[in-house]
PDB file of C-alpha atoms in Angstrom:
ATOM      1  CA  UNK A   1     -25.113 -18.842-115.462  1.00 57.00           C
ATOM      2  CA  UNK A   2     -27.784 -20.136-113.085  1.00 74.00           C
ATOM      3  CA  UNK A   3     -27.692 -18.463-109.680  1.00 86.00           C
ATOM      4  CA  UNK A   4     -27.668 -21.873-107.975  1.00 89.00           C
ATOM      5  CA  UNK A   5     -24.608 -22.956-109.969  1.00 92.00           C
ATOM      6  CA  UNK A   6     -22.819 -19.687-109.196  1.00 92.00           C
ATOM      7  CA  UNK A   7     -23.606 -20.160-105.507  1.00 94.00           C
ATOM      8  CA  UNK A   8     -22.227 -23.717-105.440  1.00 95.00           C
ATOM      9  CA  UNK A   9     -18.994 -22.767-107.199  1.00 96.00           C
ATOM     10  CA  UNK A  10     -18.525 -19.669-105.054  1.00 96.00           C
ATOM     11  CA  UNK A  11     -18.979 -21.551-101.783  1.00 96.00           C
ATOM     12  CA  UNK A  12     -16.921 -24.515-102.924  1.00 97.00           C
ATOM     13  CA  UNK A  13     -13.824 -22.323-103.150  1.00 97.00           C
ATOM     14  CA  UNK A  14     -14.726 -20.300-100.064  1.00 97.00           C
ATOM     15  CA  UNK A  15     -14.791 -23.474 -98.005  1.00 98.00           C
ATOM     16  CA  UNK A  16     -11.473 -24.653 -99.446  1.00 97.00           C
ATOM     17  CA  UNK A  17      -9.891 -21.297 -98.640  1.00 97.00           C
ATOM     18  CA  UNK A  18     -11.518 -21.246 -95.191  1.00 96.00           C
ATOM     19  CA  UNK A  19     -10.016 -24.631 -94.340  1.00 97.00           C
ATOM     20  CA  UNK A  20      -6.603 -23.255 -95.297  1.00 96.00           C
ATOM     21  CA  UNK A  21      -7.245 -20.071 -93.311  1.00 93.00           C
ATOM     22  CA  UNK A  22      -8.157 -22.113 -90.238  1.00 95.00           C
ATOM     23  CA  UNK A  23      -4.927 -24.089 -90.592  1.00 95.00           C
ATOM     24  CA  UNK A  24      -2.989 -20.815 -90.835  1.00 91.00           C
ATOM     25  CA  UNK A  25      -4.690 -19.364 -87.741  1.00 90.00           C
ATOM     26  CA  UNK A  26      -3.903 -22.518 -85.769  1.00 92.00           C
ATOM     27  CA  UNK A  27      -0.352 -22.543 -87.086  1.00 88.00           C
ATOM     28  CA  UNK A  28       0.369 -18.980 -85.966  1.00 84.00           C
ATOM     29  CA  UNK A  29      -1.162 -19.724 -82.540  1.00 86.00           C
ATOM     30  CA  UNK A  30       0.989 -22.858 -82.278  1.00 87.00           C
ATOM     31  CA  UNK A  31       4.173 -20.982 -83.193  1.00 80.00           C
ATOM     32  CA  UNK A  32       3.434 -18.145 -80.788  1.00 77.00           C
ATOM     33  CA  UNK A  33       2.562 -20.499 -77.942  1.00 80.00           C
ATOM     34  CA  UNK A  34       5.932 -22.223 -78.321  1.00 76.00           C
ATOM     35  CA  UNK A  35       7.716 -18.881 -78.186  1.00 68.00           C
ATOM     36  CA  UNK A  36       5.777 -17.606 -75.158  1.00 60.00           C
ATOM     37  CA  UNK A  37       5.495 -20.794 -73.122  1.00 55.00           C
ATOM     38  CA  UNK A  38       4.006 -20.107 -69.747  1.00 48.00           C
ATOM     39  CA  UNK A  39       2.354 -16.858 -70.815  1.00 48.00           C
ATOM     40  CA  UNK A  40      -1.129 -17.392 -69.434  1.00 46.00           C
ATOM     41  CA  UNK A  41      -3.704 -15.180 -67.855  1.00 43.00           C
ATOM     42  CA  UNK A  42      -4.754 -15.375 -64.259  1.00 36.00           C
ATOM     43  CA  UNK A  43      -7.454 -17.903 -65.106  1.00 34.00           C
ATOM     44  CA  UNK A  44      -4.840 -20.215 -66.643  1.00 36.00           C
ATOM     45  CA  UNK A  45      -5.930 -19.820 -70.248  1.00 42.00           C
ATOM     46  CA  UNK A  46      -3.332 -19.370 -72.943  1.00 58.00           C
ATOM     47  CA  UNK A  47      -3.590 -16.026 -74.733  1.00 74.00           C
ATOM     48  CA  UNK A  48      -2.637 -17.528 -78.076  1.00 81.00           C
ATOM     49  CA  UNK A  49      -5.325 -20.200 -78.105  1.00 89.00           C
ATOM     50  CA  UNK A  50      -8.040 -17.897 -76.839  1.00 87.00           C
ATOM     51  CA  UNK A  51      -6.980 -15.480 -79.582  1.00 84.00           C
ATOM     52  CA  UNK A  52      -7.339 -18.223 -82.190  1.00 88.00           C
ATOM     53  CA  UNK A  53     -10.939 -18.822 -81.111  1.00 91.00           C
ATOM     54  CA  UNK A  54     -11.799 -15.115 -81.120  1.00 86.00           C
ATOM     55  CA  UNK A  55     -10.244 -14.393 -84.503  1.00 84.00           C
ATOM     56  CA  UNK A  56     -11.847 -17.488 -86.048  1.00 88.00           C
ATOM     57  CA  UNK A  57     -15.197 -16.238 -84.730  1.00 88.00           C
ATOM     58  CA  UNK A  58     -15.692 -19.470 -82.774  1.00 92.00           C
ATOM     59  CA  UNK A  59     -15.227 -18.316 -79.176  1.00 90.00           C
ATOM     60  CA  UNK A  60     -18.960 -18.312 -78.362  1.00 92.00           C
ATOM     61  CA  UNK A  61     -19.624 -21.695 -79.950  1.00 93.00           C
ATOM     62  CA  UNK A  62     -16.584 -23.137 -78.142  1.00 94.00           C
ATOM     63  CA  UNK A  63     -17.891 -21.790 -74.821  1.00 92.00           C
ATOM     64  CA  UNK A  64     -21.148 -23.668 -75.364  1.00 90.00           C
ATOM     65  CA  UNK A  65     -19.162 -26.904 -75.416  1.00 83.00           C
ATOM     66  CA  UNK A  66     -17.576 -26.047 -72.072  1.00 78.00           C
ATOM     67  CA  UNK A  67     -14.076 -26.946 -70.967  1.00 84.00           C
ATOM     68  CA  UNK A  68     -10.822 -25.027 -70.625  1.00 90.00           C
ATOM     69  CA  UNK A  69      -9.177 -23.139 -73.489  1.00 91.00           C
ATOM     70  CA  UNK A  70      -6.143 -25.350 -74.071  1.00 91.00           C
ATOM     71  CA  UNK A  71      -4.076 -26.110 -77.148  1.00 91.00           C
ATOM     72  CA  UNK A  72      -5.536 -29.593 -77.526  1.00 93.00           C
ATOM     73  CA  UNK A  73      -9.150 -28.486 -77.023  1.00 94.00           C
ATOM     74  CA  UNK A  74      -8.890 -25.561 -79.447  1.00 95.00           C
ATOM     75  CA  UNK A  75      -7.206 -27.597 -82.192  1.00 96.00           C
ATOM     76  CA  UNK A  76      -9.810 -30.327 -81.792  1.00 96.00           C
ATOM     77  CA  UNK A  77     -12.652 -27.803 -82.079  1.00 96.00           C
ATOM     78  CA  UNK A  78     -11.227 -25.749 -84.979  1.00 96.00           C
ATOM     79  CA  UNK A  79      -9.845 -28.682 -86.931  1.00 97.00           C
ATOM     80  CA  UNK A  80     -11.858 -31.839 -86.267  1.00 97.00           C
ATOM     81  CA  UNK A  81     -15.234 -30.969 -84.720  1.00 95.00           C
ATOM     82  CA  UNK A  82     -17.907 -31.979 -87.272  1.00 94.00           C
ATOM     83  CA  UNK A  83     -20.520 -29.823 -85.503  1.00 93.00           C
ATOM     84  CA  UNK A  84     -18.402 -26.668 -85.861  1.00 95.00           C
ATOM     85  CA  UNK A  85     -19.256 -25.313 -89.343  1.00 94.00           C
ATOM     86  CA  UNK A  86     -15.949 -23.433 -89.502  1.00 94.00           C
ATOM     87  CA  UNK A  87     -13.738 -26.400 -88.620  1.00 97.00           C
ATOM     88  CA  UNK A  88     -11.334 -27.799 -91.204  1.00 98.00           C
ATOM     89  CA  UNK A  89     -13.316 -31.059 -91.183  1.00 98.00           C
ATOM     90  CA  UNK A  90     -16.628 -29.291 -91.835  1.00 98.00           C
ATOM     91  CA  UNK A  91     -15.153 -26.988 -94.496  1.00 98.00           C
ATOM     92  CA  UNK A  92     -13.624 -29.821 -96.516  1.00 98.00           C
ATOM     93  CA  UNK A  93     -16.881 -31.764 -96.289  1.00 98.00           C
ATOM     94  CA  UNK A  94     -18.924 -28.756 -97.464  1.00 98.00           C
ATOM     95  CA  UNK A  95     -16.449 -28.027-100.281  1.00 98.00           C
ATOM     96  CA  UNK A  96     -16.733 -31.621-101.457  1.00 97.00           C
ATOM     97  CA  UNK A  97     -20.551 -31.513-101.375  1.00 97.00           C
ATOM     98  CA  UNK A  98     -20.605 -28.330-103.453  1.00 97.00           C
ATOM     99  CA  UNK A  99     -18.072 -29.814-105.873  1.00 97.00           C
ATOM    100  CA  UNK A 100     -20.156 -32.976-106.273  1.00 96.00           C
ATOM    101  CA  UNK A 101     -23.186 -30.847-107.157  1.00 94.00           C
ATOM    102  CA  UNK A 102     -21.119 -29.099-109.845  1.00 94.00           C
ATOM    103  CA  UNK A 103     -19.211 -31.991-111.375  1.00 93.00           C
ATOM    104  CA  UNK A 104     -20.497 -31.004-114.812  1.00 90.00           C
ATOM    105  CA  UNK A 105     -19.012 -27.496-114.385  1.00 90.00           C
ATOM    106  CA  UNK A 106     -15.585 -28.373-112.999  1.00 94.00           C
ATOM    107  CA  UNK A 107     -12.893 -30.600-114.470  1.00 95.00           C
ATOM    108  CA  UNK A 108     -12.372 -34.174-113.331  1.00 95.00           C
ATOM    109  CA  UNK A 109      -8.949 -33.182-111.989  1.00 96.00           C
ATOM    110  CA  UNK A 110     -10.467 -30.448-109.804  1.00 96.00           C
ATOM    111  CA  UNK A 111     -13.097 -32.866-108.479  1.00 97.00           C
ATOM    112  CA  UNK A 112     -10.529 -35.557-107.720  1.00 97.00           C
ATOM    113  CA  UNK A 113      -8.397 -33.045-105.829  1.00 97.00           C
ATOM    114  CA  UNK A 114     -11.254 -32.077-103.500  1.00 97.00           C
ATOM    115  CA  UNK A 115     -12.555 -35.616-103.152  1.00 97.00           C
ATOM    116  CA  UNK A 116      -9.111 -37.002-102.254  1.00 97.00           C
ATOM    117  CA  UNK A 117      -8.635 -34.297 -99.611  1.00 97.00           C
ATOM    118  CA  UNK A 118     -11.981 -35.143 -98.001  1.00 97.00           C
ATOM    119  CA  UNK A 119     -11.339 -38.899 -98.064  1.00 97.00           C
ATOM    120  CA  UNK A 120      -7.952 -38.416 -96.391  1.00 97.00           C
ATOM    121  CA  UNK A 121      -9.430 -35.999 -93.844  1.00 97.00           C
ATOM    122  CA  UNK A 122     -11.864 -38.709 -92.768  1.00 96.00           C
ATOM    123  CA  UNK A 123      -8.934 -40.921 -91.739  1.00 96.00           C
ATOM    124  CA  UNK A 124      -7.463 -38.230 -89.458  1.00 95.00           C
ATOM    125  CA  UNK A 125      -8.311 -37.430 -85.863  1.00 94.00           C
ATOM    126  CA  UNK A 126      -6.865 -35.355 -83.051  1.00 95.00           C
ATOM    127  CA  UNK A 127      -5.162 -38.451 -81.644  1.00 94.00           C
ATOM    128  CA  UNK A 128      -3.486 -39.531 -84.893  1.00 93.00           C
ATOM    129  CA  UNK A 129      -2.387 -36.008 -85.800  1.00 94.00           C
ATOM    130  CA  UNK A 130      -1.076 -35.264 -82.319  1.00 92.00           C
ATOM    131  CA  UNK A 131       1.162 -38.331 -82.476  1.00 90.00           C
ATOM    132  CA  UNK A 132       3.032 -36.890 -85.481  1.00 87.00           C
ATOM    133  CA  UNK A 133       2.885 -33.253 -84.372  1.00 88.00           C
ATOM    134  CA  UNK A 134       0.348 -30.632 -85.389  1.00 93.00           C
ATOM    135  CA  UNK A 135       2.551 -28.648 -87.788  1.00 91.00           C
ATOM    136  CA  UNK A 136       2.643 -31.375 -90.489  1.00 94.00           C
ATOM    137  CA  UNK A 137      -1.157 -31.486 -90.396  1.00 96.00           C
ATOM    138  CA  UNK A 138      -1.439 -27.718 -90.870  1.00 95.00           C
ATOM    139  CA  UNK A 139       1.011 -27.996 -93.767  1.00 94.00           C
ATOM    140  CA  UNK A 140      -1.084 -30.793 -95.284  1.00 97.00           C
ATOM    141  CA  UNK A 141      -4.239 -28.648 -95.208  1.00 97.00           C
ATOM    142  CA  UNK A 142      -2.454 -25.753 -96.889  1.00 95.00           C
ATOM    143  CA  UNK A 143      -0.936 -28.027 -99.515  1.00 96.00           C
ATOM    144  CA  UNK A 144      -4.304 -29.578-100.344  1.00 97.00           C
ATOM    145  CA  UNK A 145      -5.856 -26.143-100.756  1.00 97.00           C
ATOM    146  CA  UNK A 146      -2.997 -24.964-102.937  1.00 96.00           C
ATOM    147  CA  UNK A 147      -3.126 -28.176-104.981  1.00 96.00           C
ATOM    148  CA  UNK A 148      -6.792 -27.604-105.759  1.00 97.00           C
ATOM    149  CA  UNK A 149      -6.192 -23.988-106.817  1.00 95.00           C
ATOM    150  CA  UNK A 150      -3.299 -25.033-109.038  1.00 95.00           C
ATOM    151  CA  UNK A 151      -5.360 -27.787-110.676  1.00 96.00           C
ATOM    152  CA  UNK A 152      -8.323 -25.452-111.220  1.00 94.00           C
ATOM    153  CA  UNK A 153      -6.057 -22.742-112.635  1.00 93.00           C
ATOM    154  CA  UNK A 154      -4.417 -25.159-115.025  1.00 94.00           C
ATOM    155  CA  UNK A 155      -7.458 -27.083-116.258  1.00 95.00           C
ATOM    156  CA  UNK A 156     -10.587 -24.901-116.144  1.00 92.00           C
ATOM    157  CA  UNK A 157     -11.966 -22.630-118.812  1.00 91.00           C
ATOM    158  CA  UNK A 158     -11.806 -18.885-118.145  1.00 91.00           C
ATOM    159  CA  UNK A 159     -15.565 -18.420-118.020  1.00 90.00           C
ATOM    160  CA  UNK A 160     -18.145 -17.295-115.481  1.00 91.00           C
ATOM    161  CA  UNK A 161     -17.710 -20.504-113.488  1.00 91.00           C
ATOM    162  CA  UNK A 162     -14.054 -19.682-113.026  1.00 93.00           C
ATOM    163  CA  UNK A 163     -14.876 -16.102-112.068  1.00 94.00           C
ATOM    164  CA  UNK A 164     -17.258 -17.112-109.297  1.00 95.00           C
ATOM    165  CA  UNK A 165     -14.710 -19.604-108.016  1.00 96.00           C
ATOM    166  CA  UNK A 166     -12.090 -16.855-107.843  1.00 96.00           C
ATOM    167  CA  UNK A 167     -14.524 -14.528-106.067  1.00 97.00           C
ATOM    168  CA  UNK A 168     -15.045 -17.112-103.332  1.00 96.00           C
ATOM    169  CA  UNK A 169     -11.318 -17.613-102.883  1.00 97.00           C
ATOM    170  CA  UNK A 170     -10.477 -13.914-102.789  1.00 97.00           C
ATOM    171  CA  UNK A 171     -13.223 -12.858-100.379  1.00 97.00           C
ATOM    172  CA  UNK A 172     -12.276 -15.605 -97.951  1.00 96.00           C
ATOM    173  CA  UNK A 173      -8.562 -14.816 -98.327  1.00 96.00           C
ATOM    174  CA  UNK A 174      -9.063 -11.124 -97.559  1.00 97.00           C
ATOM    175  CA  UNK A 175     -11.031 -12.073 -94.459  1.00 94.00           C
ATOM    176  CA  UNK A 176      -8.351 -14.508 -93.247  1.00 93.00           C
ATOM    177  CA  UNK A 177      -5.482 -12.045 -93.832  1.00 94.00           C
ATOM    178  CA  UNK A 178      -7.228  -9.396 -91.738  1.00 93.00           C
ATOM    179  CA  UNK A 179      -8.039 -11.895 -88.989  1.00 90.00           C
ATOM    180  CA  UNK A 180      -4.529 -13.367 -88.815  1.00 87.00           C
ATOM    181  CA  UNK A 181      -2.973  -9.901 -88.586  1.00 89.00           C
ATOM    182  CA  UNK A 182      -5.422  -9.019 -85.828  1.00 85.00           C
ATOM    183  CA  UNK A 183      -4.341 -12.073 -83.795  1.00 75.00           C
ATOM    184  CA  UNK A 184      -0.936 -10.560 -83.142  1.00 70.00           C
ATOM    185  CA  UNK A 185      -1.710  -6.890 -82.914  1.00 63.00           C
ATOM    186  CA  UNK A 186      -4.875  -6.722 -80.846  1.00 55.00           C
ATOM    187  CA  UNK A 187      -5.083  -9.924 -78.795  1.00 56.00           C
ATOM    188  CA  UNK A 188      -1.397 -10.658 -78.323  1.00 55.00           C
ATOM    189  CA  UNK A 189       0.043  -7.138 -78.140  1.00 56.00           C
ATOM    190  CA  UNK A 190       3.002  -7.363 -75.756  1.00 51.00           C
ATOM    191  CA  UNK A 191       3.569  -5.095 -72.825  1.00 49.00           C
ATOM    192  CA  UNK A 192       5.461  -1.866 -73.629  1.00 46.00           C
ATOM    193  CA  UNK A 193       8.663  -3.349 -72.240  1.00 44.00           C
ATOM    194  CA  UNK A 194       8.444  -6.305 -74.638  1.00 47.00           C
ATOM    195  CA  UNK A 195       7.946  -4.310 -77.839  1.00 47.00           C
ATOM    196  CA  UNK A 196      11.017  -4.715 -79.999  1.00 49.00           C
ATOM    197  CA  UNK A 197      12.319  -7.553 -77.826  1.00 53.00           C
ATOM    198  CA  UNK A 198      13.116 -11.114 -78.794  1.00 59.00           C
ATOM    199  CA  UNK A 199       9.631 -12.492 -78.095  1.00 61.00           C
ATOM    200  CA  UNK A 200       7.971  -9.678 -80.040  1.00 70.00           C
ATOM    201  CA  UNK A 201      10.351 -10.212 -82.983  1.00 74.00           C
ATOM    202  CA  UNK A 202       9.686 -13.949 -83.150  1.00 78.00           C
ATOM    203  CA  UNK A 203       5.932 -13.462 -82.876  1.00 78.00           C
ATOM    204  CA  UNK A 204       5.872 -11.146 -85.875  1.00 84.00           C
ATOM    205  CA  UNK A 205       8.117 -13.618 -87.684  1.00 84.00           C
ATOM    206  CA  UNK A 206       5.678 -16.419 -86.851  1.00 81.00           C
ATOM    207  CA  UNK A 207       2.830 -14.355 -88.245  1.00 85.00           C
ATOM    208  CA  UNK A 208       4.715 -13.776 -91.507  1.00 90.00           C
ATOM    209  CA  UNK A 209       5.468 -17.489 -91.795  1.00 86.00           C
ATOM    210  CA  UNK A 210       1.830 -18.352 -91.232  1.00 83.00           C
ATOM    211  CA  UNK A 211       0.833 -16.379 -94.346  1.00 88.00           C
ATOM    212  CA  UNK A 212       3.901 -17.510 -96.356  1.00 90.00           C
ATOM    213  CA  UNK A 213       5.271 -13.962 -96.381  1.00 93.00           C
ATOM    214  CA  UNK A 214       8.580 -14.087 -94.502  1.00 92.00           C
ATOM    215  CA  UNK A 215      10.802 -14.387 -97.585  1.00 93.00           C
ATOM    216  CA  UNK A 216       8.809 -11.773 -99.483  1.00 95.00           C
ATOM    217  CA  UNK A 217       9.100  -9.409 -96.510  1.00 95.00           C
ATOM    218  CA  UNK A 218      12.884  -9.767 -96.510  1.00 94.00           C
ATOM    219  CA  UNK A 219      13.072  -9.294-100.263  1.00 94.00           C
ATOM    220  CA  UNK A 220      11.030  -6.092-100.152  1.00 94.00           C
ATOM    221  CA  UNK A 221      12.236  -4.412 -96.955  1.00 93.00           C
ATOM    222  CA  UNK A 222      15.681  -5.956 -96.362  1.00 88.00           C
ATOM    223  CA  UNK A 223      15.442  -4.977 -92.719  1.00 81.00           C
ATOM    224  CA  UNK A 224      14.472  -6.350 -89.325  1.00 85.00           C
ATOM    225  CA  UNK A 225      10.827  -7.213 -88.807  1.00 88.00           C
ATOM    226  CA  UNK A 226       8.817  -4.139 -87.850  1.00 88.00           C
ATOM    227  CA  UNK A 227       5.090  -4.163 -87.047  1.00 86.00           C
ATOM    228  CA  UNK A 228       4.277  -1.230 -89.324  1.00 89.00           C
ATOM    229  CA  UNK A 229       5.971  -2.877 -92.285  1.00 93.00           C
ATOM    230  CA  UNK A 230       4.320  -6.231 -91.630  1.00 92.00           C
ATOM    231  CA  UNK A 231       0.951  -4.464 -91.620  1.00 93.00           C
ATOM    232  CA  UNK A 232       1.864  -2.523 -94.757  1.00 96.00           C
ATOM    233  CA  UNK A 233       2.782  -5.744 -96.572  1.00 97.00           C
ATOM    234  CA  UNK A 234      -0.429  -7.531 -95.591  1.00 96.00           C
ATOM    235  CA  UNK A 235      -2.739  -4.564 -96.172  1.00 97.00           C
ATOM    236  CA  UNK A 236      -1.415  -2.099 -98.741  1.00 97.00           C
ATOM    237  CA  UNK A 237       1.076  -3.875-101.035  1.00 96.00           C
ATOM    238  CA  UNK A 238      -0.587  -5.022-104.241  1.00 95.00           C
ATOM    239  CA  UNK A 239       2.419  -7.168-105.203  1.00 95.00           C
ATOM    240  CA  UNK A 240       1.842  -9.587-102.290  1.00 96.00           C
ATOM    241  CA  UNK A 241      -0.917 -12.019-103.391  1.00 95.00           C
ATOM    242  CA  UNK A 242      -2.469 -12.448 -99.938  1.00 95.00           C
ATOM    243  CA  UNK A 243      -2.668  -8.727 -99.145  1.00 97.00           C
ATOM    244  CA  UNK A 244      -5.984  -6.920 -98.844  1.00 98.00           C
ATOM    245  CA  UNK A 245      -4.983  -4.689-101.759  1.00 98.00           C
ATOM    246  CA  UNK A 246      -4.254  -7.634-104.061  1.00 98.00           C
ATOM    247  CA  UNK A 247      -7.498  -9.404-103.103  1.00 98.00           C
ATOM    248  CA  UNK A 248      -9.742  -6.372-103.588  1.00 98.00           C
ATOM    249  CA  UNK A 249      -8.026  -5.413-106.860  1.00 98.00           C
ATOM    250  CA  UNK A 250      -8.815  -8.792-108.396  1.00 97.00           C
ATOM    251  CA  UNK A 251     -12.336  -8.843-106.912  1.00 98.00           C
ATOM    252  CA  UNK A 252     -13.070  -5.507-108.595  1.00 97.00           C
ATOM    253  CA  UNK A 253     -11.682  -6.754-111.930  1.00 97.00           C
ATOM    254  CA  UNK A 254     -13.889  -9.860-111.827  1.00 96.00           C
ATOM    255  CA  UNK A 255     -17.028  -7.963-110.808  1.00 96.00           C
ATOM    256  CA  UNK A 256     -16.464  -5.394-113.553  1.00 94.00           C
ATOM    257  CA  UNK A 257     -16.192  -8.235-116.077  1.00 93.00           C
ATOM    258  CA  UNK A 258     -19.468  -9.707-114.826  1.00 91.00           C
ATOM    259  CA  UNK A 259     -21.149  -6.294-114.959  1.00 89.00           C
ATOM    260  CA  UNK A 260     -19.998  -5.785-118.540  1.00 86.00           C
ATOM    261  CA  UNK A 261     -21.169  -9.242-119.601  1.00 82.00           C
ATOM    262  CA  UNK A 262     -24.600  -9.085-117.957  1.00 73.00           C
ATOM    263  CA  UNK A 263     -25.039  -5.355-118.710  1.00 74.00           C
ATOM    264  CA  UNK A 264     -26.400  -4.482-115.287  1.00 81.00           C
ATOM    265  CA  UNK A 265     -25.257  -1.954-112.681  1.00 83.00           C
ATOM    266  CA  UNK A 266     -24.752  -4.181-109.640  1.00 90.00           C
ATOM    267  CA  UNK A 267     -24.384  -2.474-106.207  1.00 93.00           C
ATOM    268  CA  UNK A 268     -21.682  -4.979-105.192  1.00 95.00           C
ATOM    269  CA  UNK A 269     -19.386  -3.601-107.910  1.00 95.00           C
ATOM    270  CA  UNK A 270     -19.509  -0.075-106.486  1.00 95.00           C
ATOM    271  CA  UNK A 271     -19.032  -1.413-102.967  1.00 96.00           C
ATOM    272  CA  UNK A 272     -15.933  -3.387-104.009  1.00 97.00           C
ATOM    273  CA  UNK A 273     -14.529  -0.379-105.847  1.00 97.00           C
ATOM    274  CA  UNK A 274     -14.872   1.685-102.680  1.00 97.00           C
ATOM    275  CA  UNK A 275     -13.006  -0.934-100.647  1.00 97.00           C
ATOM    276  CA  UNK A 276     -10.242  -1.033-103.255  1.00 97.00           C
ATOM    277  CA  UNK A 277      -9.822   2.746-103.163  1.00 97.00           C
ATOM    278  CA  UNK A 278      -9.470   2.578 -99.390  1.00 96.00           C
ATOM    279  CA  UNK A 279      -6.423   0.291 -99.579  1.00 96.00           C
ATOM    280  CA  UNK A 280      -5.013   1.718-102.817  1.00 96.00           C
ATOM    281  CA  UNK A 281      -4.688   5.192-101.347  1.00 96.00           C
ATOM    282  CA  UNK A 282      -4.217   4.145 -97.727  1.00 94.00           C
ATOM    283  CA  UNK A 283      -1.261   5.179 -95.570  1.00 95.00           C
ATOM    284  CA  UNK A 284       0.125   2.835 -92.939  1.00 94.00           C
ATOM    285  CA  UNK A 285       0.997   5.647 -90.521  1.00 94.00           C
ATOM    286  CA  UNK A 286      -2.566   6.954 -90.676  1.00 95.00           C
ATOM    287  CA  UNK A 287      -3.902   3.421 -90.140  1.00 94.00           C
ATOM    288  CA  UNK A 288      -1.765   2.958 -87.019  1.00 90.00           C
ATOM    289  CA  UNK A 289      -2.678   6.401 -85.712  1.00 91.00           C
ATOM    290  CA  UNK A 290      -6.387   5.611 -86.044  1.00 90.00           C
ATOM    291  CA  UNK A 291      -5.901   2.115 -84.607  1.00 89.00           C
ATOM    292  CA  UNK A 292      -4.923  -1.001 -86.523  1.00 89.00           C
ATOM    293  CA  UNK A 293      -7.441  -3.205 -84.731  1.00 88.00           C
ATOM    294  CA  UNK A 294     -10.267  -0.798 -85.530  1.00 91.00           C
ATOM    295  CA  UNK A 295      -9.165  -0.684 -89.175  1.00 94.00           C
ATOM    296  CA  UNK A 296      -9.076  -4.475 -89.428  1.00 93.00           C
ATOM    297  CA  UNK A 297     -12.422  -4.896 -87.688  1.00 92.00           C
ATOM    298  CA  UNK A 298     -14.005  -2.414 -90.098  1.00 95.00           C
ATOM    299  CA  UNK A 299     -12.425  -4.249 -93.045  1.00 96.00           C
ATOM    300  CA  UNK A 300     -13.743  -7.626 -91.864  1.00 94.00           C
ATOM    301  CA  UNK A 301     -17.245  -6.170 -91.442  1.00 95.00           C
ATOM    302  CA  UNK A 302     -17.082  -4.520 -94.890  1.00 97.00           C
ATOM    303  CA  UNK A 303     -15.897  -7.789 -96.421  1.00 96.00           C
ATOM    304  CA  UNK A 304     -18.880  -9.616 -94.900  1.00 96.00           C
ATOM    305  CA  UNK A 305     -21.196  -6.950 -96.315  1.00 97.00           C
ATOM    306  CA  UNK A 306     -19.549  -7.286 -99.741  1.00 97.00           C
ATOM    307  CA  UNK A 307     -20.087 -11.039 -99.692  1.00 96.00           C
ATOM    308  CA  UNK A 308     -23.765 -10.478 -98.886  1.00 95.00           C
ATOM    309  CA  UNK A 309     -24.057  -7.927-101.705  1.00 95.00           C
ATOM    310  CA  UNK A 310     -22.483 -10.350-104.205  1.00 95.00           C
ATOM    311  CA  UNK A 311     -24.934 -13.045-103.079  1.00 93.00           C
ATOM    312  CA  UNK A 312     -27.877 -10.676-103.623  1.00 92.00           C
ATOM    313  CA  UNK A 313     -26.657  -9.581-107.046  1.00 92.00           C
ATOM    314  CA  UNK A 314     -25.641 -12.916-108.533  1.00 90.00           C
ATOM    315  CA  UNK A 315     -26.681 -15.906-106.424  1.00 87.00           C
ATOM    316  CA  UNK A 316     -30.304 -15.298-105.515  1.00 72.00           C
ATOM    317  CA  UNK A 317     -32.916 -16.159-108.143  1.00 63.00           C
ATOM    318  CA  UNK A 318     -34.389 -13.103-109.843  1.00 54.00           C
TER     319      UNK A 318
END
């Protein structure tokens, strides 16, 4: 496969997954802000919305725009700002542009799914979405992303094009899972007197809902929501599809298939295998003892490095 084609397919799905991740980050911030109304810092900024900017990696670019960190301003910047490359608007536009370049490689159903999402996104604005409530909009973004993945899964050939599409999805998903978990633990960690209280319980519940994991958590643990078990589910459990373990396991499988097909020892394969071993043999108590935030930050950095290694191995012309 041409490196340019691999790059387009890879980034097409990364942008789709990133739009969904941004909707999930905003959703968890929205849920937490409703449960901790009035919880602001001395400068009047809401912890939840500042956390959303930090975890999305957009706090510096938002500061350049000026203005207070409020719910409305943050949602506008992370969802609708065309000049923010990580906004939902920008991600759907970029996904559509990559899909248009690869119309010969993807099915007509997959193209129509992305194109319809972009056309509908163009009709939306902060004002129109705010009138109906933000939660339905976040749900719409997630549903559009899931619709595209379902269409691609059900209509596309299991070839290299499909493999690069899955790589984009999985790398972005691992990044978003780590970032969403870090929202609650590091930025929004309650005071010692609040740990285990009603607000703390509902915040962890909101986090689980934001990654569609609340029912799975109850099925697996059959117990009250505990931070260590939430972290274990999102990091170490391979049977939860959005966990770091599940993402890295499938990434390794795909890269090993590509290595076998192209008969070349790619550095990205060894790097992914090392990341998989870290979560496969990890222990949640040891992770908490060393610091969950530090663990997640290291994982996010390693995931960025893995993405760069994959680009060097497969997406840059020889």
